[in-house]
Amino acid sequence: HTNITARKQAEQTIHQLAYYDVLTALPNRRLLRDRLTQALAQIKRSGSCGALMFLDLDNFKPINDSYGHAVGDLLLVEVAQRLSRCVREVDTVARFGGDEFVIMLGGLALEPASAKAQTLAVAEKAQTLLAEPYLLQAANAAGGSVRHVCSASIGVVLLDSASASPAAVLEHGDAAMYQAKQDGRNRIRFYQPPT
């Protein structure tokens, strides 16, 4: 008999590092792409709709510049927790990198208009939760804590049986998010294909 506990723990650690963000414990970019590939295949089979939301925090850089990356990291962890409260267990919240997050919704209504309305409701809920003030512990701040307010610019791509590759979907979500930023930040914008 051989004790394989250490090996199993090492395998679990490697899996965690490969597929989950170290800071927030959310799925990372690699796991998100895998889940998006599966979701697109399921949407093609079922004919249902889904959605991908690309979120970027507005007003994130000042907290890092003023109080350091450790406090910025606390903000990112709190953002991850708030976003996770916006969705169902079957949906995915992932950290894409830096202060960018992605929410992927599956199993939405069959009709695109209804799916869009469902998606907008989740995006508005996320926007509201993220705009609530954050109270972050910071040793270099007066009183030992920082009150910070930030919003999110959200780009949305609706997914249906005609959706392109996972890379194209992410690119479209990113483009919609940048449109939200250009329109004044703290906005929700749905991807519009070029005409």
Coordinates of C-alpha atoms in Angstrom, one line a residue:
H1 CA 0.0 0.0 0.0
T2 CA 1.2 3.5 -0.9
N3 CA -0.1 6.8 0.5
I4 CA -1.1 8.9 -2.5
T5 CA -2.5 11.8 -0.5
A6 CA 0.4 14.2 -1.4
R7 CA 0.2 13.3 -5.1
K8 CA -3.6 13.9 -5.1
Q9 CA -3.2 17.2 -3.4
A10 CA -0.5 18.2 -5.9
E11 CA -2.7 17.3 -8.8
Q12 CA -5.6 19.3 -7.3
T13 CA -3.2 22.3 -6.8
I14 CA -2.1 22.1 -10.5
H15 CA -5.7 21.9 -11.7
Q16 CA -6.6 24.9 -9.6
L17 CA -3.7 27.0 -10.9
A18 CA -4.4 26.0 -14.5
Y19 CA -8.1 26.8 -14.6
Y20 CA -8.8 29.3 -11.8
D21 CA -7.6 32.8 -11.1
V22 CA -5.3 32.8 -8.0
L23 CA -6.7 36.1 -6.6
T24 CA -10.4 35.7 -7.0
A25 CA -10.8 31.9 -7.3
L26 CA -13.0 32.6 -10.4
P27 CA -12.5 30.6 -13.6
N28 CA -9.6 32.1 -15.6
R29 CA -9.4 32.9 -19.3
R30 CA -8.5 29.2 -20.2
L31 CA -11.5 27.7 -18.4
L32 CA -13.8 30.5 -19.7
R33 CA -12.9 29.6 -23.3
D34 CA -13.6 26.0 -22.6
R35 CA -17.0 26.8 -21.1
L36 CA -17.8 29.2 -23.9
T37 CA -17.0 26.5 -26.5
Q38 CA -19.3 24.1 -24.7
A39 CA -22.0 26.7 -24.4
L40 CA -21.9 27.6 -28.1
A41 CA -22.2 23.9 -29.0
Q42 CA -25.2 23.5 -26.6
I43 CA -26.9 26.6 -28.0
K44 CA -26.5 25.2 -31.5
R45 CA -28.1 21.8 -30.4
S46 CA -31.0 23.3 -28.4
G47 CA -31.8 26.5 -30.3
S48 CA -31.8 28.5 -27.1
C49 CA -30.0 31.7 -26.6
G50 CA -27.2 32.7 -24.3
A51 CA -25.2 35.9 -23.6
L52 CA -21.7 37.0 -22.8
M53 CA -21.0 40.2 -20.9
F54 CA -17.6 41.7 -20.9
L55 CA -17.1 44.1 -17.9
D56 CA -14.3 46.6 -17.3
L57 CA -14.2 48.6 -14.0
D58 CA -14.3 52.3 -14.4
N59 CA -12.1 54.3 -11.9
F60 CA -9.9 51.3 -10.9
K61 CA -6.5 52.7 -11.6
P62 CA -6.7 55.5 -8.9
I63 CA -7.0 53.0 -6.1
N64 CA -3.9 51.1 -7.2
D65 CA -2.0 54.4 -7.7
S66 CA -3.1 55.9 -4.3
Y67 CA -3.0 52.9 -2.0
G68 CA -1.1 50.1 -3.8
H69 CA -1.9 46.9 -5.6
A70 CA -2.7 45.1 -2.3
V71 CA -5.8 47.4 -1.9
G72 CA -6.6 47.1 -5.6
D73 CA -6.5 43.3 -5.1
L74 CA -9.0 43.6 -2.3
L75 CA -11.3 45.5 -4.6
L76 CA -11.0 42.9 -7.3
V77 CA -11.9 40.1 -4.8
E78 CA -15.0 42.1 -3.7
V79 CA -16.0 42.7 -7.3
A80 CA -15.8 38.9 -8.0
Q81 CA -18.0 38.2 -5.0
R82 CA -20.6 40.8 -6.1
L83 CA -20.7 39.5 -9.6
S84 CA -21.1 35.9 -8.4
R85 CA -24.2 37.0 -6.5
C86 CA -25.8 38.4 -9.8
V87 CA -26.0 35.1 -11.6
R88 CA -27.4 31.6 -11.3
E89 CA -25.2 28.6 -10.4
V90 CA -25.3 27.4 -14.0
D91 CA -23.8 30.6 -15.3
T92 CA -20.1 31.5 -15.3
V93 CA -18.3 34.5 -13.9
A94 CA -14.7 34.6 -14.9
R95 CA -11.8 37.0 -14.4
F96 CA -10.4 37.8 -17.8
G97 CA -7.4 39.7 -16.6
G98 CA -6.6 42.9 -14.8
D99 CA -9.9 44.6 -13.9
E100 CA -11.8 42.8 -16.7
F101 CA -14.5 40.2 -15.9
V102 CA -16.8 38.1 -18.1
I103 CA -20.2 36.8 -17.3
M104 CA -21.6 34.0 -19.5
L105 CA -25.3 33.2 -19.3
G106 CA -26.8 30.1 -20.8
G107 CA -30.3 28.6 -21.1
L108 CA -32.0 31.9 -21.9
A109 CA -35.3 32.2 -23.8
L110 CA -35.7 30.9 -27.3
E111 CA -36.8 34.2 -28.7
P112 CA -33.9 36.8 -29.1
A113 CA -36.0 39.7 -27.7
S114 CA -36.8 37.8 -24.5
A115 CA -33.2 36.6 -24.2
K116 CA -32.0 40.2 -24.6
A117 CA -34.4 41.4 -21.9
Q118 CA -33.2 38.6 -19.5
T119 CA -29.6 39.6 -20.2
L120 CA -30.2 43.3 -19.7
A121 CA -31.8 42.5 -16.3
V122 CA -28.6 40.7 -15.2
A123 CA -26.4 43.4 -16.6
E124 CA -28.3 46.1 -14.7
K125 CA -28.2 44.1 -11.5
A126 CA -24.4 43.7 -11.9
Q127 CA -24.0 47.4 -12.6
T128 CA -26.1 48.3 -9.5
L129 CA -24.1 46.0 -7.2
L130 CA -20.7 47.1 -8.5
A131 CA -21.6 50.8 -8.1
E132 CA -22.3 50.4 -4.3
P133 CA -19.4 51.8 -2.2
Y134 CA -16.5 49.5 -1.3
L135 CA -14.9 49.7 2.2
L136 CA -11.4 48.3 1.8
Q137 CA -8.8 47.7 4.5
A138 CA -5.7 49.8 3.8
A139 CA -2.9 50.3 6.4
N140 CA -1.7 53.4 4.6
A141 CA -5.1 55.1 4.7
A142 CA -6.5 57.3 7.5
G143 CA -8.5 55.2 9.8
G144 CA -7.1 52.0 8.2
S145 CA -9.7 51.8 5.5
V146 CA -10.6 53.3 2.1
R147 CA -14.0 54.0 0.8
H148 CA -14.0 53.6 -2.9
V149 CA -16.7 54.0 -5.6
C150 CA -16.4 52.6 -9.1
S151 CA -18.7 51.6 -11.8
A152 CA -18.5 49.2 -14.7
S153 CA -18.7 49.5 -18.5
I154 CA -20.5 46.4 -19.8
G155 CA -20.4 45.1 -23.4
V156 CA -22.9 42.4 -24.3
V157 CA -23.0 39.8 -27.0
L158 CA -26.2 37.7 -27.5
L159 CA -25.4 34.1 -28.4
D160 CA -27.5 32.0 -30.7
S161 CA -27.1 29.1 -33.2
A162 CA -25.4 31.5 -35.7
S163 CA -22.8 32.7 -33.2
A164 CA -19.2 32.7 -34.3
S165 CA -16.2 31.1 -32.7
P166 CA -15.4 31.7 -29.0
A167 CA -12.5 34.0 -30.0
A168 CA -14.9 36.1 -32.1
V169 CA -17.5 36.2 -29.4
L170 CA -15.0 37.5 -26.9
E171 CA -13.7 40.1 -29.4
H172 CA -17.3 41.3 -30.0
G173 CA -17.9 41.6 -26.2
D174 CA -14.7 43.6 -25.9
A175 CA -15.8 45.9 -28.7
A176 CA -19.2 46.5 -27.1
M177 CA -17.5 47.2 -23.8
Y178 CA -15.2 49.8 -25.4
Q179 CA -18.3 51.3 -27.0
A180 CA -19.8 51.6 -23.4
K181 CA -16.6 53.4 -22.3
Q182 CA -16.6 55.7 -25.3
D183 CA -20.3 56.6 -24.6
G184 CA -19.4 57.9 -21.1
R185 CA -18.6 54.8 -19.0
N186 CA -21.0 53.1 -16.6
R187 CA -23.0 52.0 -19.6
I188 CA -24.4 48.8 -21.0
R189 CA -23.9 48.3 -24.8
F190 CA -25.0 45.4 -26.9
Y191 CA -22.7 44.4 -29.8
Q192 CA -23.8 45.8 -33.1
P193 CA -22.2 44.1 -36.2
P194 CA -20.6 46.6 -38.6
T195 CA -22.9 47.5 -41.4

